[in-house]
Coordinates of C-alpha atoms in Angstrom, one line a residue:
X26 CA 73.3 51.9 -107.6
X27 CA 69.6 52.1 -108.4
X28 CA 67.3 54.2 -106.2
X29 CA 66.0 51.0 -104.6
X30 CA 69.5 49.8 -103.8
X31 CA 70.4 53.2 -102.3
X32 CA 67.4 53.1 -100.1
X33 CA 68.2 49.6 -99.1
X34 CA 71.7 50.7 -98.1
X35 CA 70.2 53.5 -96.1
X36 CA 68.1 51.1 -94.1
X37 CA 71.1 48.9 -93.5
X38 CA 73.2 51.8 -92.3
X39 CA 70.5 52.8 -89.9
X40 CA 70.4 49.3 -88.4
X41 CA 74.1 49.5 -87.6
X42 CA 74.1 53.1 -86.3
X43 CA 76.3 54.3 -89.2
X44 CA 75.4 58.0 -89.1
X45 CA 78.1 59.0 -91.5
X46 CA 76.9 56.6 -94.3
X47 CA 73.3 57.7 -93.6
X48 CA 74.3 61.3 -94.3
X49 CA 76.2 60.4 -97.4
X50 CA 73.4 58.4 -98.8
X51 CA 70.8 61.1 -98.1
X52 CA 73.1 63.6 -99.7
X53 CA 73.3 61.5 -102.9
X54 CA 69.5 61.0 -103.2
X55 CA 68.3 58.3 -100.9
X56 CA 64.7 58.8 -99.7
X57 CA 64.6 59.2 -95.9
X58 CA 61.2 57.6 -95.7
X59 CA 61.6 54.8 -98.2
X60 CA 60.3 51.5 -96.8
X61 CA 60.9 47.8 -97.6
X62 CA 58.1 45.4 -98.6
X63 CA 57.0 45.1 -95.0
X64 CA 56.7 48.9 -94.6
X65 CA 59.8 49.3 -92.4
X66 CA 61.8 52.5 -92.9
X67 CA 65.3 53.4 -92.0
X68 CA 64.1 55.1 -88.9
X69 CA 62.3 51.9 -87.7
X70 CA 65.5 49.9 -88.3
X71 CA 67.5 52.5 -86.3
X72 CA 65.0 52.4 -83.5
X73 CA 64.7 48.7 -83.4
X74 CA 68.5 48.2 -83.1
X75 CA 68.8 50.9 -80.5
X76 CA 70.9 53.1 -82.7
X77 CA 70.6 56.5 -81.1
X78 CA 72.9 58.5 -83.4
X79 CA 71.3 57.0 -86.5
X80 CA 67.8 57.9 -85.1
X81 CA 68.9 61.4 -84.4
X82 CA 70.4 61.8 -87.8
X83 CA 67.3 60.5 -89.6
X84 CA 65.0 62.7 -87.6
X85 CA 67.1 65.8 -88.4
X86 CA 66.8 64.9 -92.1
X87 CA 63.0 64.8 -91.9
X88 CA 62.2 61.1 -91.2
X89 CA 58.5 60.7 -90.5
X90 CA 57.9 59.3 -87.0
X91 CA 54.4 58.2 -87.7
X92 CA 54.7 56.0 -90.9
X93 CA 53.2 52.6 -90.3
X94 CA 54.4 49.2 -91.4
X95 CA 51.9 46.9 -93.2
X96 CA 50.7 45.6 -89.9
X97 CA 50.4 49.1 -88.3
X98 CA 53.6 49.3 -86.2
X99 CA 55.4 52.6 -85.9
X100 CA 58.9 53.8 -84.8
X101 CA 57.4 54.4 -81.3
X102 CA 56.0 50.9 -80.9
X103 CA 59.4 49.5 -82.0
X104 CA 61.1 51.7 -79.4
X105 CA 58.7 50.4 -76.7
X106 CA 59.0 46.8 -77.7
X107 CA 62.8 47.1 -77.4
X108 CA 62.9 49.2 -74.2
X109 CA 64.5 52.1 -75.8
X110 CA 63.8 54.9 -73.3
X111 CA 66.1 57.6 -74.8
X112 CA 64.9 56.9 -78.3
X113 CA 61.3 57.1 -77.1
X114 CA 62.0 60.6 -75.8
X115 CA 63.3 61.6 -79.2
X116 CA 60.3 60.3 -81.0
X117 CA 57.9 61.9 -78.6
X118 CA 59.6 65.2 -79.1
X119 CA 58.9 64.8 -82.9
X120 CA 55.2 64.2 -82.4
X121 CA 55.0 60.4 -82.4
X122 CA 51.4 59.3 -82.1
X123 CA 50.6 57.7 -78.8
X124 CA 47.8 55.5 -80.0
X125 CA 49.8 53.6 -82.7
X126 CA 49.8 49.9 -81.9
X127 CA 51.3 46.6 -82.9
X128 CA 49.6 43.8 -84.8
X129 CA 48.4 42.4 -81.5
X130 CA 46.8 45.7 -80.6
X131 CA 49.4 46.9 -78.0
X132 CA 50.3 50.5 -78.0
X133 CA 53.5 52.0 -76.6
X134 CA 52.1 52.4 -73.0
X135 CA 50.9 48.8 -73.0
X136 CA 54.2 47.6 -74.2
X137 CA 56.1 49.6 -71.6
X138 CA 53.8 48.2 -68.9
X139 CA 54.3 44.6 -70.3
X140 CA 58.1 44.9 -70.2
X141 CA 58.4 46.6 -66.8
X142 CA 59.7 49.9 -68.1
X143 CA 58.5 52.5 -65.5
X144 CA 60.7 55.3 -67.0
X145 CA 59.0 54.9 -70.3
X146 CA 55.6 54.6 -68.8
X147 CA 56.2 57.9 -67.1
X148 CA 57.3 59.5 -70.3
X149 CA 54.3 58.3 -72.2
X150 CA 51.8 59.3 -69.5
X151 CA 53.4 62.8 -69.3
X152 CA 52.8 63.2 -73.0
X153 CA 49.2 62.3 -72.6
X154 CA 48.9 58.5 -73.2
X155 CA 45.6 57.1 -72.1
X156 CA 46.0 54.9 -69.1
X157 CA 42.7 53.2 -69.8
X158 CA 43.2 52.4 -73.5
X159 CA 42.6 48.7 -74.1
X160 CA 43.9 46.1 -76.6
X161 CA 41.9 43.6 -78.6
X162 CA 41.1 41.5 -75.5
X163 CA 40.0 44.5 -73.5
X164 CA 43.2 44.6 -71.3
X165 CA 44.4 48.0 -70.1
X166 CA 48.0 48.8 -69.3
X167 CA 47.2 48.3 -65.6
X168 CA 45.9 44.8 -66.3
X169 CA 48.9 44.0 -68.3
X170 CA 51.3 45.1 -65.6
X171 CA 49.2 43.3 -62.9
X172 CA 49.2 40.1 -64.8
X173 CA 53.1 40.1 -64.7
X174 CA 53.5 41.4 -61.2
X175 CA 55.2 44.7 -62.3
X176 CA 54.4 47.1 -59.4
X177 CA 56.4 50.1 -60.6
X178 CA 54.5 50.6 -63.9
X179 CA 51.2 49.8 -62.0
X180 CA 51.9 52.5 -59.4
X181 CA 52.5 55.1 -62.1
X182 CA 49.4 54.2 -64.0
X183 CA 47.3 54.4 -60.8
X184 CA 48.8 57.8 -59.9
X185 CA 47.8 59.0 -63.4
X186 CA 44.2 58.0 -63.2
X187 CA 44.0 54.4 -64.4
X188 CA 40.6 52.8 -63.6
X189 CA 41.2 50.3 -60.9
X190 CA 38.1 48.1 -61.5
X191 CA 38.0 48.2 -65.3
X192 CA 37.6 44.6 -66.7
X193 CA 38.6 42.9 -69.9
X194 CA 36.4 40.9 -72.2
X195 CA 36.4 38.0 -69.8
X196 CA 35.4 40.2 -66.9
X197 CA 38.8 40.0 -65.3
X198 CA 40.0 43.1 -63.4
X199 CA 43.6 44.0 -62.6
X200 CA 43.2 42.4 -59.2
X201 CA 42.1 39.1 -60.8
X202 CA 45.0 39.2 -63.2
X203 CA 47.3 39.8 -60.3
X204 CA 45.7 36.9 -58.2
X205 CA 45.9 34.6 -61.2
X206 CA 49.6 35.4 -61.8
X207 CA 50.1 34.6 -58.1
X208 CA 53.7 35.7 -57.6
X209 CA 53.5 39.2 -56.3
X210 CA 51.4 39.9 -53.2
X211 CA 52.7 43.5 -53.1
X212 CA 50.7 44.0 -56.4
X213 CA 47.5 42.9 -54.8
X214 CA 48.1 45.1 -51.8
X215 CA 48.7 48.1 -54.1
X216 CA 45.6 47.5 -56.1
X217 CA 43.4 47.1 -53.0
X218 CA 44.9 50.2 -51.5
X219 CA 43.7 52.1 -54.6
X220 CA 40.1 50.7 -54.3
X221 CA 40.1 47.3 -56.1
X222 CA 37.0 45.3 -55.2
X223 CA 38.3 42.2 -53.5
X224 CA 35.3 40.0 -54.2
X225 CA 34.4 41.3 -57.6
X226 CA 34.2 38.2 -59.9
X227 CA 35.2 37.6 -63.5
X228 CA 32.5 36.7 -66.1
X229 CA 32.4 33.1 -64.9
X230 CA 31.8 34.2 -61.3
X231 CA 35.2 33.4 -60.0
X232 CA 36.6 35.9 -57.4
X233 CA 40.3 36.8 -57.1
X234 CA 40.6 34.2 -54.3
X235 CA 39.1 31.5 -56.4
X236 CA 41.6 32.4 -59.2
X237 CA 44.5 32.3 -56.7
X238 CA 43.4 29.0 -55.2
X239 CA 43.0 27.5 -58.7
X240 CA 46.7 28.2 -59.4
X241 CA 47.8 26.9 -56.0
X242 CA 49.1 30.3 -55.1
X243 CA 49.1 29.9 -51.3
X244 CA 50.8 33.2 -50.4
X245 CA 48.5 35.1 -52.7
X246 CA 45.4 33.4 -51.2
X247 CA 46.6 34.3 -47.7
X248 CA 47.1 37.9 -48.7
X249 CA 43.6 38.1 -50.2
X250 CA 42.0 36.4 -47.1
X251 CA 43.9 38.9 -44.9
X252 CA 42.5 41.7 -47.0
X253 CA 38.9 40.5 -46.6
X254 CA 38.2 38.0 -49.4
X255 CA 35.1 35.8 -49.0
X256 CA 36.5 32.3 -48.4
X257 CA 33.3 30.6 -49.4
X258 CA 32.4 32.5 -52.5
X259 CA 31.4 30.3 -55.5
X260 CA 31.6 30.8 -59.2
X261 CA 28.7 30.3 -61.7
X262 CA 29.3 26.5 -61.7
X263 CA 29.4 26.4 -57.9
X264 CA 33.1 26.0 -57.5
X265 CA 34.7 27.4 -54.4
X266 CA 38.3 28.4 -53.6
X267 CA 38.6 25.1 -51.6
X268 CA 37.4 23.0 -54.6
X269 CA 39.8 24.8 -56.9
X270 CA 42.7 24.2 -54.4
X271 CA 41.8 20.5 -54.3
X272 CA 41.7 20.3 -58.1
X273 CA 45.1 22.0 -58.2
X274 CA 46.4 19.5 -55.6
X275 CA 47.7 22.3 -53.5
X276 CA 47.9 20.9 -50.0
X277 CA 49.2 24.2 -48.5
X278 CA 46.3 26.2 -50.0
X279 CA 43.7 23.6 -48.8
X280 CA 45.2 23.9 -45.3
X281 CA 45.1 27.7 -45.4
X282 CA 41.5 27.8 -46.6
X283 CA 40.3 25.3 -44.0
X284 CA 42.1 27.2 -41.3
X285 CA 40.2 30.4 -42.4
X286 CA 36.7 29.0 -42.4
X287 CA 36.3 27.4 -45.8
X288 CA 33.2 25.2 -45.8
X289 CA 34.1 21.7 -47.0
X290 CA 30.4 20.8 -47.3
X291 CA 29.6 23.4 -50.1
X292 CA 28.5 21.7 -53.3
X293 CA 29.0 22.7 -56.9
X294 CA 26.4 22.6 -59.6
X295 CA 26.9 18.8 -60.0
X296 CA 26.2 18.3 -56.3
X297 CA 29.9 17.5 -55.6
X298 CA 31.8 18.7 -52.5
X299 CA 35.6 19.3 -52.2
X300 CA 35.9 15.7 -50.7
X301 CA 34.0 14.3 -53.7
X302 CA 36.5 16.0 -56.0
X303 CA 39.4 14.6 -54.0
X304 CA 38.1 11.1 -53.9
X305 CA 37.5 11.1 -57.7
X306 CA 41.2 11.9 -58.1
X307 CA 42.1 8.8 -56.1
X308 CA 45.6 8.2 -54.7
X309 CA 46.9 11.5 -56.2
X310 CA 45.0 13.4 -53.5
X311 CA 45.2 11.1 -50.5
X312 CA 46.8 13.8 -48.3
X313 CA 44.2 16.3 -49.2
X314 CA 41.4 13.8 -48.5
X315 CA 43.0 13.4 -45.0
X316 CA 42.9 17.1 -44.5
X317 CA 39.2 17.3 -45.5
X318 CA 38.3 14.5 -43.1
X319 CA 39.6 16.4 -40.0

């Protein structure tokens, strides 16, 4: 076989956790760090397929943990993307760079937060990963966890100094991401407990409650109101939580807001009230119109 073919065999052996063949190929001249046209090495293949023995063997033979693919991925980002906690530990022991990121700008800590991997989050933070690093849209690991309702990673991030009121490029905080996701009220309670500003708006002026109402997330809206959210706050276009709930056709959220003091006479920048919005929608919002008339 040619050197290129031997190296290709090495990458294949790594992907199927064949440590014996890996050793034989390296002993006969295979290059441990040889990469394919995409920049993927045998180590990356081993990591991506969860091959612990192959990973250990390659590391013991000098595999470079910080080689990057053509789009900037490393063995560590592959480990994080695939939830490989044990392999992550091996790579960190060998000096894997924490700041390496995928094509979309996500580093290992962000990926671990995105995939609800608290053990990996803990590993990375212990090794010094920055809890406030941001990806290309300005989202931090905490925002990423909050936007998916993953409280375990979020708790670890907060305990390790994550900035609670940091905002992304759209001015959305972790609390707004959690409110917009709408499915985990425990996340909102956790964030508020750690100092999240309950009425701090995004760049368009929408508060967490307005975001929750716009998604028809009644339980989330109730939690925010209980925690002190301003029921009559308006965004930059004059939209209130009540108007957003009407637009979302969420009868339950409209009822909740009205019961907690929402002003149905507030007007948006076009001079429209919640009732005007409901009437414009016609028969689709007849029940909501009835609620607003009471």
